[in-house]
Short mmCIF file of C-alpha atoms in Angstrom, two decimals:
data_model
loop_
_atom_site.label_atom_id
_atom_site.label_comp_id
_atom_site.label_asym_id
_atom_site.label_seq_id
_atom_site.Cartn_x
_atom_site.Cartn_y
_atom_site.Cartn_z
CA MET A 16 -69.62 -11.83 -32.02
CA GLY A 17 -70.83 -10.33 -29.06
CA ASP A 18 -68.33 -8.73 -26.58
CA ASN A 19 -69.29 -12.06 -24.24
CA GLN A 20 -66.01 -11.24 -22.32
CA SER A 21 -65.70 -15.61 -21.62
CA GLU A 22 -65.52 -16.17 -25.63
CA PHE A 23 -61.89 -15.05 -25.60
CA LEU A 24 -59.65 -17.13 -23.61
CA ARG A 25 -57.39 -16.14 -21.72
CA PHE A 26 -53.46 -15.83 -21.67
CA MET A 27 -50.81 -13.70 -19.15
CA GLY A 28 -47.37 -12.80 -20.78
CA HIS A 29 -45.23 -12.50 -22.84
CA ARG A 30 -44.46 -15.86 -23.24
CA SER A 31 -44.89 -17.53 -26.39
CA PHE A 32 -47.16 -14.77 -27.84
CA ALA A 33 -46.21 -14.93 -31.42
CA ARG A 34 -47.37 -18.98 -31.09
CA ARG A 35 -50.46 -18.06 -28.79
CA LEU A 36 -51.37 -15.73 -32.49
CA THR A 37 -50.46 -18.45 -34.77
CA LEU A 38 -52.46 -21.12 -33.35
CA SER A 39 -55.66 -18.04 -32.34
CA THR A 40 -55.67 -17.79 -36.04
CA LEU A 41 -56.12 -21.16 -37.01
CA THR A 42 -58.26 -22.15 -34.86
CA GLY A 43 -60.61 -19.99 -35.48
CA ARG A 44 -61.31 -18.61 -31.61
CA PRO A 45 -59.51 -15.45 -30.29
CA ILE A 46 -58.19 -14.21 -27.83
CA HIS A 47 -56.82 -12.76 -24.65
CA ILE A 48 -52.97 -11.43 -23.50
CA SER A 49 -52.95 -9.32 -20.42
CA LYS A 50 -50.22 -8.69 -18.49
CA ILE A 51 -47.36 -8.60 -20.58
CA ARG A 52 -43.85 -6.87 -19.48
CA SER A 53 -45.57 -4.48 -16.92
CA THR A 54 -44.16 -5.62 -14.09
CA SER A 55 -40.84 -4.19 -16.60
CA PRO A 56 -39.86 -0.48 -15.43
CA THR A 57 -38.39 0.51 -18.34
CA ASN A 58 -40.08 -1.33 -21.05
CA PRO A 59 -43.71 -2.22 -20.46
CA GLY A 60 -46.42 -4.13 -22.81
CA LEU A 61 -45.65 -4.86 -26.17
CA ALA A 62 -42.08 -4.94 -27.64
CA PRO A 63 -40.98 -3.85 -31.16
CA HIS A 64 -40.73 -7.02 -32.94
CA ASP A 65 -44.33 -8.28 -30.71
CA VAL A 66 -45.78 -5.19 -32.52
CA SER A 67 -44.11 -6.06 -36.60
CA PHE A 68 -45.68 -9.69 -35.83
CA LEU A 69 -49.08 -8.75 -35.67
CA ARG A 70 -48.55 -5.61 -38.89
CA LEU A 71 -47.75 -9.15 -40.04
CA LEU A 72 -50.92 -11.13 -39.07
CA GLU A 73 -53.00 -8.30 -40.41
CA ALA A 74 -50.78 -8.39 -43.36
CA VAL A 75 -51.49 -11.83 -44.53
CA THR A 76 -54.49 -12.57 -43.04
CA ASN A 77 -58.57 -10.58 -43.52
CA GLY A 78 -60.68 -9.51 -41.11
CA SER A 79 -58.68 -9.94 -38.27
CA SER A 80 -59.61 -7.26 -34.77
CA MET A 81 -57.37 -6.44 -32.43
CA GLN A 82 -57.55 -3.39 -29.29
CA ILE A 83 -54.23 -3.03 -28.13
CA SER A 84 -54.69 -1.54 -23.97
CA TYR A 85 -52.97 2.16 -24.12
CA THR A 86 -49.89 0.39 -21.20
CA GLY A 87 -49.91 -1.93 -24.72
CA THR A 88 -49.62 -4.48 -21.57
CA THR A 89 -53.23 -6.39 -22.47
CA ILE A 90 -54.34 -7.23 -25.71
CA THR A 91 -58.03 -8.01 -27.40
CA TYR A 92 -57.21 -10.05 -30.29
CA HIS A 93 -60.12 -11.61 -32.88
CA PRO A 94 -58.37 -13.87 -36.35
CA GLY A 95 -59.59 -13.04 -39.43
CA LEU A 96 -59.01 -15.89 -42.76
CA ILE A 97 -55.29 -17.27 -43.32
CA THR A 98 -55.78 -15.29 -47.52
CA GLY A 99 -52.55 -14.85 -47.60
CA THR A 100 -50.38 -12.90 -50.93
CA ILE A 101 -54.57 -11.40 -52.99
CA PRO A 102 -53.31 -9.06 -55.73
CA GLY A 103 -55.20 -4.89 -54.72
CA GLN A 104 -55.39 -6.29 -50.58
CA GLY A 105 -51.85 -5.64 -49.10
CA ALA A 106 -50.23 -7.20 -51.80
CA ALA A 107 -48.19 -3.58 -52.89
CA GLU A 108 -46.17 -4.61 -55.81
CA GLY A 109 -47.75 -7.27 -56.99
CA ASP A 110 -47.99 -10.32 -55.95
CA ILE A 111 -45.77 -10.48 -52.69
CA ILE A 112 -46.02 -8.28 -49.62
CA GLU A 113 -43.34 -5.64 -48.87
CA HIS A 114 -43.25 -6.14 -44.75
CA GLN A 115 -40.75 -3.36 -43.33
CA LEU A 116 -38.58 -4.82 -39.64
CA PRO A 117 -37.68 -1.16 -38.09
CA THR A 118 -34.46 -0.42 -36.18
CA ASN A 119 -35.15 -1.80 -32.34
CA ILE A 120 -35.65 -5.42 -33.81
CA THR A 121 -33.86 -7.62 -31.00
CA ARG A 122 -35.35 -10.92 -32.66
CA GLY A 123 -33.77 -12.71 -36.31
CA ILE A 124 -36.28 -12.77 -39.26
CA THR A 125 -36.96 -16.75 -38.59
CA TYR A 126 -39.00 -15.22 -35.26
CA PHE A 127 -40.83 -13.92 -38.33
CA LEU A 128 -41.37 -17.16 -40.89
CA MET A 129 -41.66 -20.01 -38.60
CA PRO A 130 -45.54 -18.52 -37.89
CA LEU A 131 -44.87 -17.52 -41.73
CA CYS A 132 -44.29 -21.32 -42.72
CA LEU A 133 -47.75 -22.16 -39.45
CA LEU A 134 -50.04 -20.28 -41.28
CA ALA A 135 -49.51 -20.48 -45.35
CA PRO A 136 -49.91 -24.22 -46.19
CA PHE A 137 -54.05 -23.19 -45.01
CA ALA A 138 -53.79 -19.82 -47.51
CA LYS A 139 -56.43 -19.02 -49.38
CA ALA A 140 -52.83 -18.08 -52.06
CA HIS A 141 -49.91 -18.53 -51.77
CA MET A 142 -48.28 -16.59 -49.18
CA ASN A 143 -45.68 -14.37 -51.55
CA ILE A 144 -44.36 -11.77 -48.64
CA ARG A 145 -40.96 -9.76 -48.90
CA PHE A 146 -38.98 -8.51 -45.48
CA SER A 147 -37.27 -5.88 -45.47
CA GLY A 148 -35.54 -2.50 -43.02
CA PRO A 149 -32.97 -2.14 -41.29
CA GLY A 150 -34.80 -4.98 -38.55
CA VAL A 151 -33.53 -7.27 -41.00
CA ILE A 152 -31.51 -10.21 -39.13
CA THR A 153 -30.90 -13.02 -40.76
CA SER A 154 -28.14 -14.61 -38.69
CA ALA A 155 -29.14 -16.90 -35.21
CA THR A 156 -29.51 -14.31 -32.20
CA GLU A 157 -28.44 -13.71 -28.98
CA THR A 158 -32.89 -14.04 -28.26
CA GLY A 159 -32.64 -17.04 -29.28
CA ASP A 160 -33.76 -17.42 -32.85
CA VAL A 161 -32.62 -20.00 -35.68
CA SER A 162 -29.96 -18.76 -38.53
CA ILE A 163 -32.15 -18.31 -42.24
CA ASP A 164 -28.81 -21.00 -43.09
CA THR A 165 -30.43 -23.67 -40.83
CA PHE A 166 -34.34 -22.48 -40.90
CA ARG A 167 -34.18 -23.30 -44.82
CA THR A 168 -31.50 -27.12 -44.41
CA ALA A 169 -33.36 -27.70 -41.54
CA ILE A 170 -37.22 -27.07 -41.05
CA LEU A 171 -38.64 -26.03 -43.84
CA PRO A 172 -37.96 -30.02 -45.17
CA LEU A 173 -40.07 -31.89 -42.19
CA PHE A 174 -43.13 -29.67 -44.17
CA GLY A 175 -42.90 -32.26 -45.83
CA LEU A 176 -43.52 -35.09 -44.13
CA PHE A 177 -47.33 -33.14 -43.67
CA GLY A 178 -47.71 -33.20 -47.73
CA ILE A 179 -46.19 -30.14 -48.21
CA PRO A 180 -43.86 -30.79 -50.55
CA PRO A 181 -40.59 -28.68 -49.75
CA ALA A 182 -39.91 -27.99 -53.67
CA ARG A 183 -42.58 -25.05 -53.89
CA ILE A 184 -41.01 -22.95 -50.70
CA GLU A 185 -39.15 -21.17 -51.34
CA LEU A 186 -36.45 -18.85 -49.53
CA ARG A 187 -34.06 -16.44 -50.46
CA VAL A 188 -31.49 -14.23 -48.26
CA LEU A 189 -31.31 -11.27 -50.84
CA GLN A 190 -29.40 -9.41 -48.06
CA ARG A 191 -27.30 -11.21 -44.98
CA SER A 192 -26.49 -10.01 -42.04
CA CYS A 193 -26.36 -10.58 -38.53
CA ALA A 194 -27.10 -8.52 -35.09
CA GLY A 195 -26.17 -4.83 -34.77
CA PRO A 196 -24.53 -2.80 -32.20
CA GLY A 197 -26.11 -4.17 -28.60
CA GLY A 198 -28.42 -6.69 -30.44
CA LYS A 199 -30.75 -4.58 -31.97
CA GLY A 200 -31.44 -3.73 -36.03
CA GLY A 201 -29.58 -5.30 -38.58
CA GLY A 202 -30.35 -4.64 -42.51
CA GLY A 203 -30.75 -7.34 -44.15
CA ILE A 204 -33.71 -8.40 -47.05
CA VAL A 205 -35.52 -11.90 -47.37
CA GLU A 206 -38.23 -13.40 -49.43
CA MET A 207 -40.34 -16.30 -48.34
CA ARG A 208 -42.75 -17.21 -51.42
CA PHE A 209 -45.57 -19.73 -50.16
CA ALA A 210 -47.18 -22.02 -53.00
CA SER A 211 -47.85 -24.85 -50.93
CA GLN A 212 -51.41 -24.95 -49.90
CA VAL A 213 -53.38 -27.99 -48.32
CA ARG A 214 -56.77 -29.20 -47.37
CA LEU A 215 -55.37 -30.83 -44.36
CA PRO A 216 -51.25 -31.99 -43.25
CA LYS A 217 -51.06 -35.87 -43.35
CA THR A 218 -50.88 -37.62 -40.07
CA LEU A 219 -47.00 -38.07 -39.29
CA HIS A 220 -45.38 -41.67 -38.07
CA LEU A 221 -41.71 -40.65 -37.25
CA ASN A 222 -41.93 -42.89 -34.01
CA ARG A 223 -38.98 -45.07 -35.37
CA SER A 224 -35.06 -45.42 -34.63
CA PRO A 225 -33.84 -42.33 -35.50
CA GLY A 226 -30.61 -43.86 -36.74
CA ARG A 227 -27.00 -43.14 -37.06
CA ILE A 228 -25.84 -40.27 -38.91
CA LYS A 229 -24.79 -40.10 -42.66
CA ARG A 230 -23.62 -36.70 -43.02
CA ILE A 231 -23.86 -33.26 -41.47
CA ARG A 232 -23.92 -29.50 -44.44
CA GLY A 233 -22.88 -26.11 -43.04
CA VAL A 234 -22.33 -22.71 -43.92
CA ALA A 235 -20.70 -20.68 -42.38
CA TYR A 236 -21.13 -16.87 -43.30
CA SER A 237 -19.03 -13.10 -42.68
CA THR A 238 -21.00 -10.70 -43.66
CA GLY A 239 -18.92 -7.16 -43.64
CA VAL A 240 -15.39 -9.05 -42.20
CA SER A 241 -12.68 -10.63 -43.61
CA ALA A 242 -14.06 -13.47 -45.33
CA SER A 243 -10.63 -15.84 -43.87
CA ASN A 244 -13.13 -15.50 -40.87
CA ASN A 245 -15.31 -18.76 -42.71
CA GLY A 246 -12.14 -21.13 -43.54
CA ARG A 247 -11.14 -20.59 -39.86
CA MET A 248 -14.53 -21.34 -38.59
CA ILE A 249 -15.28 -24.39 -41.19
CA HIS A 250 -11.33 -25.93 -40.30
CA SER A 251 -11.92 -26.06 -36.03
CA ALA A 252 -15.82 -27.62 -37.04
CA ARG A 253 -14.02 -30.38 -38.27
CA GLU A 254 -11.54 -30.63 -36.25
CA VAL A 255 -14.29 -31.13 -34.16
CA LEU A 256 -16.64 -33.57 -36.60
CA ASN A 257 -14.08 -34.86 -38.95
CA ALA A 258 -13.80 -38.44 -36.15
CA PHE A 259 -17.21 -38.88 -36.17
CA SER A 260 -18.20 -39.01 -40.33
CA THR A 261 -16.62 -38.18 -43.76
CA ASP A 262 -19.16 -36.99 -44.78
CA ILE A 263 -18.58 -32.76 -44.02
CA HIS A 264 -19.37 -30.59 -46.55
CA ILE A 265 -19.59 -26.46 -45.40
CA ALA A 266 -20.31 -23.65 -47.49
CA ALA A 267 -19.27 -20.72 -47.37
CA GLN A 268 -20.77 -17.17 -47.32
CA TYR A 269 -19.37 -14.29 -47.88
CA ASP A 270 -21.45 -10.59 -47.95
CA GLN A 271 -20.72 -6.50 -47.90
CA ALA A 272 -22.25 -4.87 -43.76
CA PRO A 273 -25.57 -4.07 -45.21
CA LEU A 274 -26.19 0.42 -45.89
CA VAL A 275 -28.59 0.93 -43.73
CA SER A 276 -29.51 4.93 -42.79
CA THR A 277 -28.61 6.00 -40.38
CA GLY A 278 -31.86 8.88 -39.42
CA ASP A 279 -29.95 11.75 -39.65
CA LYS A 280 -31.45 15.00 -41.27
CA ALA A 281 -27.89 14.57 -44.39
CA GLY A 282 -29.19 11.47 -45.11
CA SER A 283 -26.12 9.94 -44.23
CA LYS A 284 -25.86 6.14 -43.91
CA ARG A 285 -23.80 3.29 -41.65
CA ARG A 286 -22.45 -0.39 -42.55
CA LEU A 287 -24.49 -2.11 -39.83
CA GLY A 288 -24.45 -5.66 -38.51
CA ILE A 289 -20.97 -7.00 -38.71
CA GLY A 290 -20.72 -10.79 -37.85
CA TYR A 291 -19.65 -14.37 -38.87
CA GLY A 292 -21.76 -17.11 -37.29
CA LEU A 293 -21.57 -20.94 -38.77
CA SER A 294 -25.10 -23.18 -39.02
CA LEU A 295 -24.26 -27.10 -39.12
CA VAL A 296 -27.03 -29.57 -40.05
CA ALA A 297 -26.72 -33.22 -39.72
CA GLU A 298 -28.99 -35.33 -41.26
CA SER A 299 -29.88 -39.45 -40.32
CA ASN A 300 -30.13 -41.61 -42.75
CA ALA A 301 -34.06 -42.12 -41.65
CA THR A 302 -35.81 -40.19 -43.43
CA GLY A 303 -36.74 -37.02 -42.17
CA VAL A 304 -34.65 -37.18 -39.68
CA ILE A 305 -32.50 -33.50 -39.31
CA TYR A 306 -30.35 -32.00 -36.58
CA SER A 307 -29.19 -29.15 -36.77
CA ALA A 308 -26.95 -25.95 -34.52
CA ASP A 309 -26.47 -22.98 -34.40
CA VAL A 310 -23.25 -19.79 -33.25
CA VAL A 311 -23.12 -16.44 -33.84
CA VAL A 312 -20.67 -14.09 -32.49
CA PRO A 313 -21.91 -11.89 -30.13
CA PRO A 314 -22.78 -8.26 -31.58
CA GLY A 315 -19.49 -6.81 -29.46
CA GLY A 316 -17.87 -9.32 -31.01
CA GLY A 317 -14.95 -10.40 -27.91
CA GLU A 318 -14.92 -14.28 -29.88
CA VAL A 319 -12.29 -15.69 -32.23
CA PRO A 320 -13.56 -17.65 -35.65
CA GLU A 321 -11.87 -21.25 -34.54
CA GLU A 322 -13.88 -20.70 -31.03
CA ILE A 323 -17.61 -19.82 -32.31
CA GLY A 324 -16.90 -23.38 -35.26
CA LYS A 325 -15.68 -25.32 -31.76
CA ARG A 326 -19.38 -24.26 -29.86
CA CYS A 327 -21.11 -24.84 -33.41
CA ALA A 328 -19.94 -27.74 -33.92
CA TYR A 329 -19.89 -29.54 -29.80
CA GLN A 330 -23.55 -28.08 -29.82
CA LEU A 331 -24.45 -30.40 -33.02
CA LEU A 332 -23.23 -33.44 -31.42
CA GLU A 333 -25.26 -31.76 -27.97
CA THR A 334 -27.95 -31.91 -29.65
CA ILE A 335 -27.43 -35.55 -31.64
CA SER A 336 -27.48 -37.02 -28.02
CA LYS A 337 -30.19 -35.59 -26.43
CA GLY A 338 -31.99 -38.47 -29.53
CA GLY A 339 -35.12 -38.98 -30.95
CA CYS A 340 -36.09 -37.51 -33.34
CA VAL A 341 -36.75 -33.74 -33.83
CA THR A 342 -35.19 -31.04 -31.93
CA GLN A 343 -36.14 -28.25 -29.70
CA SER A 344 -35.99 -25.77 -32.92
CA SER A 345 -38.46 -27.86 -34.77
CA ALA A 346 -40.45 -29.99 -32.42
CA SER A 347 -43.29 -26.95 -32.11
CA SER A 348 -44.38 -26.47 -35.47
CA ILE A 349 -44.34 -30.67 -36.14
CA LEU A 350 -46.58 -31.10 -33.29
CA ILE A 351 -48.29 -28.30 -34.23
CA LEU A 352 -48.74 -29.26 -37.42
CA MET A 353 -49.92 -33.11 -35.72
CA ALA A 354 -52.92 -31.06 -33.74
CA MET A 355 -53.90 -29.36 -36.84
CA GLY A 356 -54.34 -32.59 -39.33
CA SER A 357 -56.69 -35.15 -40.07
CA GLU A 358 -58.80 -36.27 -37.29
CA ASP A 359 -55.94 -39.59 -36.84
CA VAL A 360 -53.93 -40.04 -34.24
CA GLY A 361 -50.05 -39.83 -34.87
CA ARG A 362 -47.09 -40.68 -33.29
CA VAL A 363 -43.47 -38.41 -33.08
CA ARG A 364 -40.50 -40.29 -30.95
CA ILE A 365 -38.42 -37.91 -28.98
CA GLY A 366 -35.41 -37.38 -26.78
CA ARG A 367 -36.78 -36.80 -23.09
CA ASP A 368 -34.59 -33.70 -22.88
CA VAL A 369 -35.87 -31.88 -25.66
CA LEU A 370 -39.96 -32.66 -24.36
CA GLY A 371 -38.65 -31.78 -20.42
CA THR A 372 -37.92 -28.58 -21.34
CA GLU A 373 -40.87 -25.06 -20.14
CA ASP A 374 -41.40 -23.89 -23.96
CA MET A 375 -43.07 -27.66 -24.23
CA VAL A 376 -44.64 -28.02 -21.31
CA ASP A 377 -45.86 -24.39 -22.82
CA LEU A 378 -46.97 -25.92 -25.39
CA ALA A 379 -48.89 -28.64 -24.57
CA ARG A 380 -51.28 -26.13 -22.62
CA ASP A 381 -51.07 -24.21 -25.12
CA LEU A 382 -53.13 -26.29 -27.82
CA ARG A 383 -55.57 -28.03 -25.01
CA THR A 384 -56.43 -24.68 -24.80
CA PHE A 385 -57.44 -24.09 -28.79
CA GLY A 386 -59.51 -27.41 -28.05
CA ALA A 387 -57.16 -29.62 -29.41
CA SER A 388 -56.43 -33.11 -27.44
CA SER A 389 -54.14 -34.15 -24.74
CA TRP A 390 -50.53 -35.89 -25.76
CA GLY A 391 -50.21 -39.74 -25.31
CA LEU A 392 -46.43 -39.95 -23.86
CA ARG A 393 -44.91 -43.32 -23.69
CA ASP A 394 -41.29 -44.37 -23.28
CA VAL A 395 -39.91 -46.53 -26.37
CA GLU A 396 -39.49 -49.86 -25.23
CA SER A 397 -37.52 -51.26 -27.94
CA ASP A 398 -34.20 -49.83 -26.99
CA ASP A 399 -32.91 -48.37 -23.87
CA SER A 400 -32.47 -45.45 -25.20
CA GLY A 401 -34.80 -42.99 -23.00
CA ASP A 402 -36.82 -41.45 -25.55
CA ILE A 403 -40.95 -40.86 -25.41
CA ILE A 404 -43.29 -41.47 -28.58
CA ILE A 405 -46.51 -38.35 -28.21
CA SER A 406 -49.06 -38.89 -30.15
CA VAL A 407 -51.33 -35.92 -31.58
CA LYS A 408 -54.83 -36.90 -32.20
CA GLY A 409 -55.85 -34.40 -35.33
CA THR A 410 -58.12 -31.13 -34.75
CA GLY A 411 -58.49 -31.89 -38.64
CA VAL A 412 -59.23 -28.31 -38.83
CA GLY A 413 -57.51 -28.05 -42.13
CA ASN A 414 -57.72 -24.52 -44.96
CA VAL A 415 -61.63 -23.27 -44.76
CA GLY A 416 -60.22 -21.62 -47.89
CA ARG A 417 -59.58 -23.73 -50.93
CA LYS A 418 -61.95 -25.90 -52.74
CA ILE A 419 -62.06 -29.77 -51.98
CA ALA A 420 -60.15 -31.08 -54.27
#
């Protein structure tokens, strides 16, 4: 491929950085991103989580190349083939890739898992990765990432709608961790084994009524603090939710805080990632409709468990009230898989407030830039919900690494 600059798709800024790299890898289109935090007086250029994500992409692809400018504010990326975990190619320990996250990361582990799960169905082999190191945060974060519990119960099941069986996706949390001081680092350990590779994602038709909520599930987690915090969060959440549903079950999960090396010469360690939080998921009687909410105590503390439980319950009710069949946290993954699917028109029903966000507008523009067709939008006429139906025509990108069965 020549060095002709016009071959690159050009973007500016650090927003949607991981998503643009993911789309580039899926479609095979090289990209050039400039002005990455160029106005920041203290930390211009790529943040630690951006660099770590680039290393992860390098590990799960073959032939990817990237050039980063001296200041880190500009990057060009040539995508390679999505190989997954092939022994001998980056897989350090037999069949699993070890990926270490450094201490100064402020994003949750789902920041890395979300794009990985979009790449994994199109990989040549299984995608097996273990995240460890002092930067792994499994809880929700103040930077907007959902917790590992919400990811497992509210986002992974949606892959089944595309013919990617969730039963073949295994997510193990070997060590939990909340964000450390200043929101940085954690020390958790998470393993993902993704064995669902497909030729093409199925066309999705999720344009019916979202139905009624039939049950609410959740996980209250405490790391390195008294296990009684779990009971207090569950109790205050139930006080709000009992009026709406009788089928509520919230599990309690207690872990010791992880021991993380302080990096001094004496080799001393400290407990990091102390905190507590709550993840709630509401399932509708319509297949594939799941709403979620996530609240975690701030890294500096200062909020009692009762407050966290109540806030999470109200957040769940607010998410349900926005309507549609997909939520803010799962919408972009669903729309990207629809765009990558077979060349047929899929439809999804989405709430006006979910669609009308800056993130969704950015996604529509990005998909268009990468060659996907524009979305068709129309109002739902069968009721007065105000929801919108998005029609997405698949581009038939499919899995080039797999033989057609």
